[in-house]
């Protein structure tokens, strides 16, 4: 059975990714920072729970240790966990703390998690970063949540370099944009469902037409 790990899997798009990968026959490890929220969600989805705070190096290493007690291989790693702070409205007005926290979760987290789980990734494994169109360097700047947007630009850049570094091992690394999705982060006014938001992740996790080093929305490659 193929194995998948989904970070921030207790709610929103991450939880739907857990659900869809389960439907595709994966054994899914739902990673979440909160023990109660994570274990409850995992039990409801028929997934396995292992705690992980993606902003905490010790927690990431402990996750890898616990994962290694049960599995020797990881087919799909979905770096989904993310934050968007409500006070994130201007680069100039943002505190250093806001920047550090946002970058730690959204950009450094996925890199640290990928690094910690590298011993389990091998030929054909896939790493999928849940990024955002907000990180685009080719679209016009929309002006919302600039620190969040820059953290996703950084994540996109890490994705390209990781794809290059991991190509010799046959590991594919891509990013996706889920579109604007109705979740706690996206808000009630967002036009898309979590099913639509998670779809491109599930497609990248399962398609035979494997790509690496790209960013995708609605199963199509888009500009960075
Ligand atoms: P959400 O409903 O707010 O869920 C975010 C998830 O990330 C939660 O499970 C949260 O856990 C987890 N998380 C936050 N900080 C974490 C940490 N330090 N360690 C581990 N988990 C952590 O948001 P969402 O809309 O599903 O977002 C999922 C991903 O999609 C994010 O990367 C987001 O940037 C991206 N995205 C969303 C949209 C949108 O419109 N919704 C658009 C573009 C991209 P807690 O429950 O413990 O807080």
mmCIF file of C-alpha atoms and ligand atoms in Angstrom:
data_model
loop_
_atom_site.group_PDB
_atom_site.id
_atom_site.type_symbol
_atom_site.label_atom_id
_atom_site.label_comp_id
_atom_site.label_asym_id
_atom_site.label_seq_id
_atom_site.Cartn_x
_atom_site.Cartn_y
_atom_site.Cartn_z
ATOM 1 C CA UNK A 1 0.000 0.000 0.000
ATOM 2 C CA UNK A 2 1.268 3.479 -0.859
ATOM 3 C CA UNK A 3 1.887 5.849 2.028
ATOM 4 C CA UNK A 4 1.188 9.596 2.193
ATOM 5 C CA UNK A 5 1.857 12.280 4.796
ATOM 6 C CA UNK A 6 -0.265 15.462 4.865
ATOM 7 C CA UNK A 7 0.809 18.335 7.127
ATOM 8 C CA UNK A 8 -1.913 20.543 8.617
ATOM 9 C CA UNK A 9 -4.304 17.695 7.864
ATOM 10 C CA UNK A 10 -6.821 18.370 10.636
ATOM 11 C CA UNK A 11 -8.991 20.874 8.750
ATOM 12 C CA UNK A 12 -9.575 22.807 5.539
ATOM 13 C CA UNK A 13 -7.834 21.816 2.317
ATOM 14 C CA UNK A 14 -5.419 19.505 4.154
ATOM 15 C CA UNK A 15 -8.234 17.452 5.602
ATOM 16 C CA UNK A 16 -9.834 17.120 2.167
ATOM 17 C CA UNK A 17 -6.456 16.004 0.745
ATOM 18 C CA UNK A 18 -6.386 13.308 3.460
ATOM 19 C CA UNK A 19 -9.888 12.226 2.418
ATOM 20 C CA UNK A 20 -9.091 12.130 -1.303
ATOM 21 C CA UNK A 21 -5.807 10.244 -0.873
ATOM 22 C CA UNK A 22 -7.624 7.711 1.315
ATOM 23 C CA UNK A 23 -10.144 7.243 -1.501
ATOM 24 C CA UNK A 24 -7.212 6.652 -3.866
ATOM 25 C CA UNK A 25 -6.074 3.801 -1.618
ATOM 26 C CA UNK A 26 -3.205 5.475 0.230
ATOM 27 C CA UNK A 27 -2.345 4.737 3.828
ATOM 28 C CA UNK A 28 -2.478 8.340 5.065
ATOM 29 C CA UNK A 29 -0.608 9.809 8.004
ATOM 30 C CA UNK A 30 -2.388 12.978 9.101
ATOM 31 C CA UNK A 31 0.091 15.369 10.686
ATOM 32 C CA UNK A 32 -1.218 18.217 12.838
ATOM 33 C CA UNK A 33 0.245 20.437 15.530
ATOM 34 C CA UNK A 34 -2.583 19.969 18.023
ATOM 35 C CA UNK A 35 -2.845 16.482 19.534
ATOM 36 C CA UNK A 36 -6.617 16.599 20.115
ATOM 37 C CA UNK A 37 -7.630 18.241 16.812
ATOM 38 C CA UNK A 38 -5.277 15.954 14.896
ATOM 39 C CA UNK A 39 -6.219 12.662 16.522
ATOM 40 C CA UNK A 40 -9.963 13.439 16.282
ATOM 41 C CA UNK A 41 -9.699 14.315 12.572
ATOM 42 C CA UNK A 42 -7.564 11.239 11.864
ATOM 43 C CA UNK A 43 -10.028 8.940 13.621
ATOM 44 C CA UNK A 44 -12.912 10.457 11.631
ATOM 45 C CA UNK A 45 -11.069 10.064 8.313
ATOM 46 C CA UNK A 46 -9.653 6.598 8.974
ATOM 47 C CA UNK A 47 -6.120 7.987 8.850
ATOM 48 C CA UNK A 48 -3.208 7.599 11.221
ATOM 49 C CA UNK A 49 -2.218 10.553 13.407
ATOM 50 C CA UNK A 50 1.310 11.627 14.238
ATOM 51 C CA UNK A 51 1.819 15.067 15.788
ATOM 52 C CA UNK A 52 3.897 17.657 13.949
ATOM 53 C CA UNK A 53 4.312 21.413 14.351
ATOM 54 C CA UNK A 54 6.011 22.434 11.111
ATOM 55 C CA UNK A 55 7.506 25.524 12.758
ATOM 56 C CA UNK A 56 9.311 23.470 15.399
ATOM 57 C CA UNK A 57 12.437 21.543 14.395
ATOM 58 C CA UNK A 58 12.210 19.216 17.421
ATOM 59 C CA UNK A 59 8.621 18.330 16.591
ATOM 60 C CA UNK A 60 9.524 17.635 12.930
ATOM 61 C CA UNK A 61 12.397 15.333 13.949
ATOM 62 C CA UNK A 62 10.158 13.543 16.460
ATOM 63 C CA UNK A 63 7.568 13.046 13.706
ATOM 64 C CA UNK A 64 10.237 11.496 11.448
ATOM 65 C CA UNK A 65 11.301 9.198 14.304
ATOM 66 C CA UNK A 66 7.722 8.042 14.971
ATOM 67 C CA UNK A 67 7.049 7.643 11.231
ATOM 68 C CA UNK A 68 10.193 5.504 10.895
ATOM 69 C CA UNK A 69 8.973 3.106 13.588
ATOM 70 C CA UNK A 70 6.064 2.115 11.337
ATOM 71 C CA UNK A 71 7.159 2.785 7.765
ATOM 72 C CA UNK A 72 10.329 2.501 5.740
ATOM 73 C CA UNK A 73 9.041 4.326 2.668
ATOM 74 C CA UNK A 74 7.040 7.464 1.852
ATOM 75 C CA UNK A 75 5.384 7.779 -1.562
ATOM 76 C CA UNK A 76 3.738 11.199 -1.236
ATOM 77 C CA UNK A 77 4.548 14.103 1.060
ATOM 78 C CA UNK A 78 2.043 16.975 0.999
ATOM 79 C CA UNK A 79 3.355 20.130 2.648
ATOM 80 C CA UNK A 80 -0.010 21.790 3.210
ATOM 81 C CA UNK A 81 0.176 23.511 6.625
ATOM 82 C CA UNK A 82 0.045 27.278 6.328
ATOM 83 C CA UNK A 83 -0.870 30.491 8.135
ATOM 84 C CA UNK A 84 -2.128 33.914 7.125
ATOM 85 C CA UNK A 85 -2.191 36.343 10.037
ATOM 86 C CA UNK A 86 -5.005 38.910 10.139
ATOM 87 C CA UNK A 87 -2.548 41.745 10.905
ATOM 88 C CA UNK A 88 -0.674 40.973 7.638
ATOM 89 C CA UNK A 89 -1.732 44.034 5.630
ATOM 90 C CA UNK A 90 1.459 45.892 4.726
ATOM 91 C CA UNK A 91 5.150 45.053 4.348
ATOM 92 C CA UNK A 92 6.175 48.290 6.024
ATOM 93 C CA UNK A 93 3.739 47.948 8.936
ATOM 94 C CA UNK A 94 4.491 44.275 9.621
ATOM 95 C CA UNK A 95 6.538 43.348 12.658
ATOM 96 C CA UNK A 96 9.611 41.154 12.445
ATOM 97 C CA UNK A 97 7.718 38.580 14.545
ATOM 98 C CA UNK A 98 4.908 38.402 11.991
ATOM 99 C CA UNK A 99 7.426 37.871 9.182
ATOM 100 C CA UNK A 100 9.408 35.262 11.141
ATOM 101 C CA UNK A 101 6.289 33.287 12.082
ATOM 102 C CA UNK A 102 4.798 33.386 8.580
ATOM 103 C CA UNK A 103 8.058 32.387 6.901
ATOM 104 C CA UNK A 104 8.716 29.667 9.508
ATOM 105 C CA UNK A 105 5.401 27.920 8.839
ATOM 106 C CA UNK A 106 4.842 28.596 5.127
ATOM 107 C CA UNK A 107 8.351 28.492 3.649
ATOM 108 C CA UNK A 108 10.964 27.012 6.011
ATOM 109 C CA UNK A 109 8.512 24.422 7.361
ATOM 110 C CA UNK A 110 8.065 22.571 4.042
ATOM 111 C CA UNK A 111 11.850 22.531 3.506
ATOM 112 C CA UNK A 112 12.569 21.231 7.002
ATOM 113 C CA UNK A 113 9.850 18.577 6.742
ATOM 114 C CA UNK A 114 11.117 17.427 3.334
ATOM 115 C CA UNK A 115 14.658 17.219 4.705
ATOM 116 C CA UNK A 116 13.604 15.255 7.793
ATOM 117 C CA UNK A 117 11.596 12.759 5.721
ATOM 118 C CA UNK A 118 14.212 12.412 2.965
ATOM 119 C CA UNK A 119 15.430 9.007 4.247
ATOM 120 C CA UNK A 120 11.965 7.645 3.401
ATOM 121 C CA UNK A 121 11.640 9.263 -0.025
ATOM 122 C CA UNK A 122 12.966 7.361 -3.036
ATOM 123 C CA UNK A 123 12.657 6.813 -6.755
ATOM 124 C CA UNK A 124 9.118 7.841 -7.786
ATOM 125 C CA UNK A 125 8.229 9.587 -4.511
ATOM 126 C CA UNK A 126 6.433 12.905 -4.821
ATOM 127 C CA UNK A 127 6.677 16.059 -2.748
ATOM 128 C CA UNK A 128 3.785 18.486 -3.218
ATOM 129 C CA UNK A 129 3.864 22.019 -1.818
ATOM 130 C CA UNK A 130 0.514 23.724 -1.261
ATOM 131 C CA UNK A 131 1.453 27.227 -2.363
ATOM 132 C CA UNK A 132 -0.703 30.137 -3.563
ATOM 133 C CA UNK A 133 -1.203 32.351 -6.581
ATOM 134 C CA UNK A 134 -0.413 35.128 -4.085
ATOM 135 C CA UNK A 135 3.250 34.112 -4.389
ATOM 136 C CA UNK A 136 3.308 34.676 -8.143
ATOM 137 C CA UNK A 137 6.086 36.801 -9.641
ATOM 138 C CA UNK A 138 4.259 37.140 -12.969
ATOM 139 C CA UNK A 139 0.703 38.123 -11.924
ATOM 140 C CA UNK A 140 -0.047 41.696 -10.912
ATOM 141 C CA UNK A 141 0.383 42.345 -7.176
ATOM 142 C CA UNK A 142 -3.077 42.283 -5.603
ATOM 143 C CA UNK A 143 -1.950 43.973 -2.395
ATOM 144 C CA UNK A 144 -3.503 41.579 0.123
ATOM 145 C CA UNK A 145 -1.477 39.862 2.879
ATOM 146 C CA UNK A 146 1.951 40.798 1.481
ATOM 147 C CA UNK A 147 4.003 38.844 4.036
ATOM 148 C CA UNK A 148 1.968 35.696 3.348
ATOM 149 C CA UNK A 149 2.392 36.283 -0.407
ATOM 150 C CA UNK A 150 6.183 36.670 -0.078
ATOM 151 C CA UNK A 151 6.333 33.504 2.055
ATOM 152 C CA UNK A 152 4.685 31.637 -0.839
ATOM 153 C CA UNK A 153 7.122 33.232 -3.345
ATOM 154 C CA UNK A 154 9.912 31.872 -1.152
ATOM 155 C CA UNK A 155 8.203 28.466 -1.025
ATOM 156 C CA UNK A 156 7.955 28.487 -4.843
ATOM 157 C CA UNK A 157 11.663 29.249 -5.144
ATOM 158 C CA UNK A 158 12.516 26.447 -2.690
ATOM 159 C CA UNK A 159 10.270 24.114 -4.736
ATOM 160 C CA UNK A 160 12.269 24.761 -7.919
ATOM 161 C CA UNK A 161 15.604 24.215 -6.190
ATOM 162 C CA UNK A 162 14.433 21.105 -4.335
ATOM 163 C CA UNK A 163 13.101 19.678 -7.628
ATOM 164 C CA UNK A 164 16.570 20.202 -9.115
ATOM 165 C CA UNK A 165 18.426 18.756 -6.113
ATOM 166 C CA UNK A 166 16.176 15.712 -5.778
ATOM 167 C CA UNK A 167 15.938 14.864 -9.493
ATOM 168 C CA UNK A 168 18.954 12.489 -9.347
ATOM 169 C CA UNK A 169 17.100 10.430 -6.718
ATOM 170 C CA UNK A 170 13.977 10.264 -8.940
ATOM 171 C CA UNK A 171 11.952 12.347 -6.456
ATOM 172 C CA UNK A 172 9.450 14.760 -8.017
ATOM 173 C CA UNK A 173 8.802 18.107 -6.371
ATOM 174 C CA UNK A 174 5.987 20.436 -7.402
ATOM 175 C CA UNK A 175 3.827 23.232 -6.045
ATOM 176 C CA UNK A 176 0.120 23.855 -6.507
ATOM 177 C CA UNK A 177 -2.258 26.761 -6.108
ATOM 178 C CA UNK A 178 -5.658 25.600 -4.828
ATOM 179 C CA UNK A 179 -7.433 28.813 -5.904
ATOM 180 C CA UNK A 180 -9.476 30.831 -3.422
ATOM 181 C CA UNK A 181 -11.127 28.216 -1.215
ATOM 182 C CA UNK A 182 -13.824 28.368 1.512
ATOM 183 C CA UNK A 183 -11.861 27.444 4.651
ATOM 184 C CA UNK A 184 -11.017 29.229 7.905
ATOM 185 C CA UNK A 185 -8.173 30.879 5.983
ATOM 186 C CA UNK A 186 -10.043 31.594 2.735
ATOM 187 C CA UNK A 187 -13.219 32.794 4.453
ATOM 188 C CA UNK A 188 -16.898 32.209 3.726
ATOM 189 C CA UNK A 189 -16.921 34.419 0.612
ATOM 190 C CA UNK A 190 -14.409 32.286 -1.301
ATOM 191 C CA UNK A 191 -15.838 30.770 -4.491
ATOM 192 C CA UNK A 192 -14.184 27.350 -4.384
ATOM 193 C CA UNK A 193 -14.866 24.203 -2.346
ATOM 194 C CA UNK A 194 -12.194 22.224 -0.503
ATOM 195 C CA UNK A 195 -12.808 19.434 -3.021
ATOM 196 C CA UNK A 196 -11.790 21.772 -5.854
ATOM 197 C CA UNK A 197 -8.833 23.065 -3.833
ATOM 198 C CA UNK A 198 -7.496 19.577 -3.064
ATOM 199 C CA UNK A 199 -8.039 18.115 -6.528
ATOM 200 C CA UNK A 200 -4.713 19.123 -8.126
ATOM 201 C CA UNK A 201 -2.795 17.687 -5.158
ATOM 202 C CA UNK A 202 -4.524 14.333 -5.541
ATOM 203 C CA UNK A 203 -3.922 14.443 -9.286
ATOM 204 C CA UNK A 204 -0.176 15.127 -8.826
ATOM 205 C CA UNK A 205 -0.031 12.340 -6.227
ATOM 206 C CA UNK A 206 -1.559 9.794 -8.581
ATOM 207 C CA UNK A 207 -1.020 10.764 -12.232
ATOM 208 C CA UNK A 208 1.290 8.696 -14.412
ATOM 209 C CA UNK A 209 2.254 11.812 -16.318
ATOM 210 C CA UNK A 210 4.644 12.850 -13.599
ATOM 211 C CA UNK A 211 6.097 16.336 -13.726
ATOM 212 C CA UNK A 212 8.747 17.959 -11.568
ATOM 213 C CA UNK A 213 9.720 21.530 -10.837
ATOM 214 C CA UNK A 214 6.423 23.174 -11.760
ATOM 215 C CA UNK A 215 3.475 24.937 -10.217
ATOM 216 C CA UNK A 216 -0.037 23.771 -11.111
ATOM 217 C CA UNK A 217 -3.601 25.009 -10.775
ATOM 218 C CA UNK A 218 -6.599 22.964 -11.892
ATOM 219 C CA UNK A 219 -4.210 20.270 -13.190
ATOM 220 C CA UNK A 220 -2.467 22.736 -15.526
ATOM 221 C CA UNK A 221 1.006 24.204 -15.303
ATOM 222 C CA UNK A 222 0.924 27.944 -14.563
ATOM 223 C CA UNK A 223 3.613 30.632 -14.532
ATOM 224 C CA UNK A 224 5.571 31.167 -11.334
HETATM 225 P P1 LIG B 1 -6.854 26.480 7.227
HETATM 226 O O1 LIG B 1 -8.226 25.940 7.130
HETATM 227 O O2 LIG B 1 -6.568 27.664 8.084
HETATM 228 O O3 LIG B 1 -5.900 25.255 7.638
HETATM 229 C C1 LIG B 1 -4.535 25.467 7.852
HETATM 230 C C2 LIG B 1 -3.941 24.209 8.424
HETATM 231 O O4 LIG B 1 -2.541 24.436 8.680
HETATM 232 C C3 LIG B 1 -4.575 23.810 9.774
HETATM 233 O O5 LIG B 1 -4.627 22.426 9.877
HETATM 234 C C4 LIG B 1 -3.575 24.386 10.766
HETATM 235 O O6 LIG B 1 -3.605 23.735 12.044
HETATM 236 C C5 LIG B 1 -2.295 24.060 10.030
HETATM 237 N N1 LIG B 1 -1.132 24.741 10.607
HETATM 238 C C6 LIG B 1 -0.925 26.070 10.798
HETATM 239 N N2 LIG B 1 0.253 26.266 11.415
HETATM 240 C C7 LIG B 1 0.797 25.040 11.620
HETATM 241 C C8 LIG B 1 1.991 24.582 12.222
HETATM 242 N N3 LIG B 1 2.901 25.422 12.763
HETATM 243 N N4 LIG B 1 2.238 23.243 12.237
HETATM 244 C C9 LIG B 1 1.345 22.374 11.716
HETATM 245 N N5 LIG B 1 0.185 22.734 11.167
HETATM 246 C C10 LIG B 1 -0.081 24.064 11.113
HETATM 247 O O7 LIG B 1 -6.303 26.895 5.778
HETATM 248 P P2 LIG B 1 -6.493 26.232 4.326
HETATM 249 O O8 LIG B 1 -7.222 27.221 3.513
HETATM 250 O O9 LIG B 1 -6.955 24.834 4.429
HETATM 251 O O10 LIG B 1 -4.966 26.266 3.838
HETATM 252 C C11 LIG B 1 -4.223 25.098 3.540
HETATM 253 C C12 LIG B 1 -3.069 25.517 2.613
HETATM 254 O O11 LIG B 1 -3.619 26.087 1.411
HETATM 255 C C13 LIG B 1 -2.168 26.610 3.223
HETATM 256 O O12 LIG B 1 -0.825 26.357 2.901
HETATM 257 C C14 LIG B 1 -2.650 27.874 2.510
HETATM 258 O O13 LIG B 1 -1.656 28.850 2.456
HETATM 259 C C15 LIG B 1 -2.995 27.317 1.139
HETATM 260 N N6 LIG B 1 -3.914 28.167 0.372
HETATM 261 C C16 LIG B 1 -5.195 28.382 0.800
HETATM 262 C C17 LIG B 1 -6.036 29.182 0.028
HETATM 263 C C18 LIG B 1 -7.469 29.445 0.415
HETATM 264 O O14 LIG B 1 -8.154 30.208 -0.310
HETATM 265 N N7 LIG B 1 -7.991 28.841 1.474
HETATM 266 C C19 LIG B 1 -5.561 29.777 -1.154
HETATM 267 C C20 LIG B 1 -4.256 29.542 -1.554
HETATM 268 C C21 LIG B 1 -3.433 28.722 -0.781
HETATM 269 P P3 LIG B 1 -4.467 24.330 13.292
HETATM 270 O O15 LIG B 1 -5.871 23.827 13.105
HETATM 271 O O16 LIG B 1 -3.759 23.738 14.469
HETATM 272 O O17 LIG B 1 -4.374 25.820 13.226
#
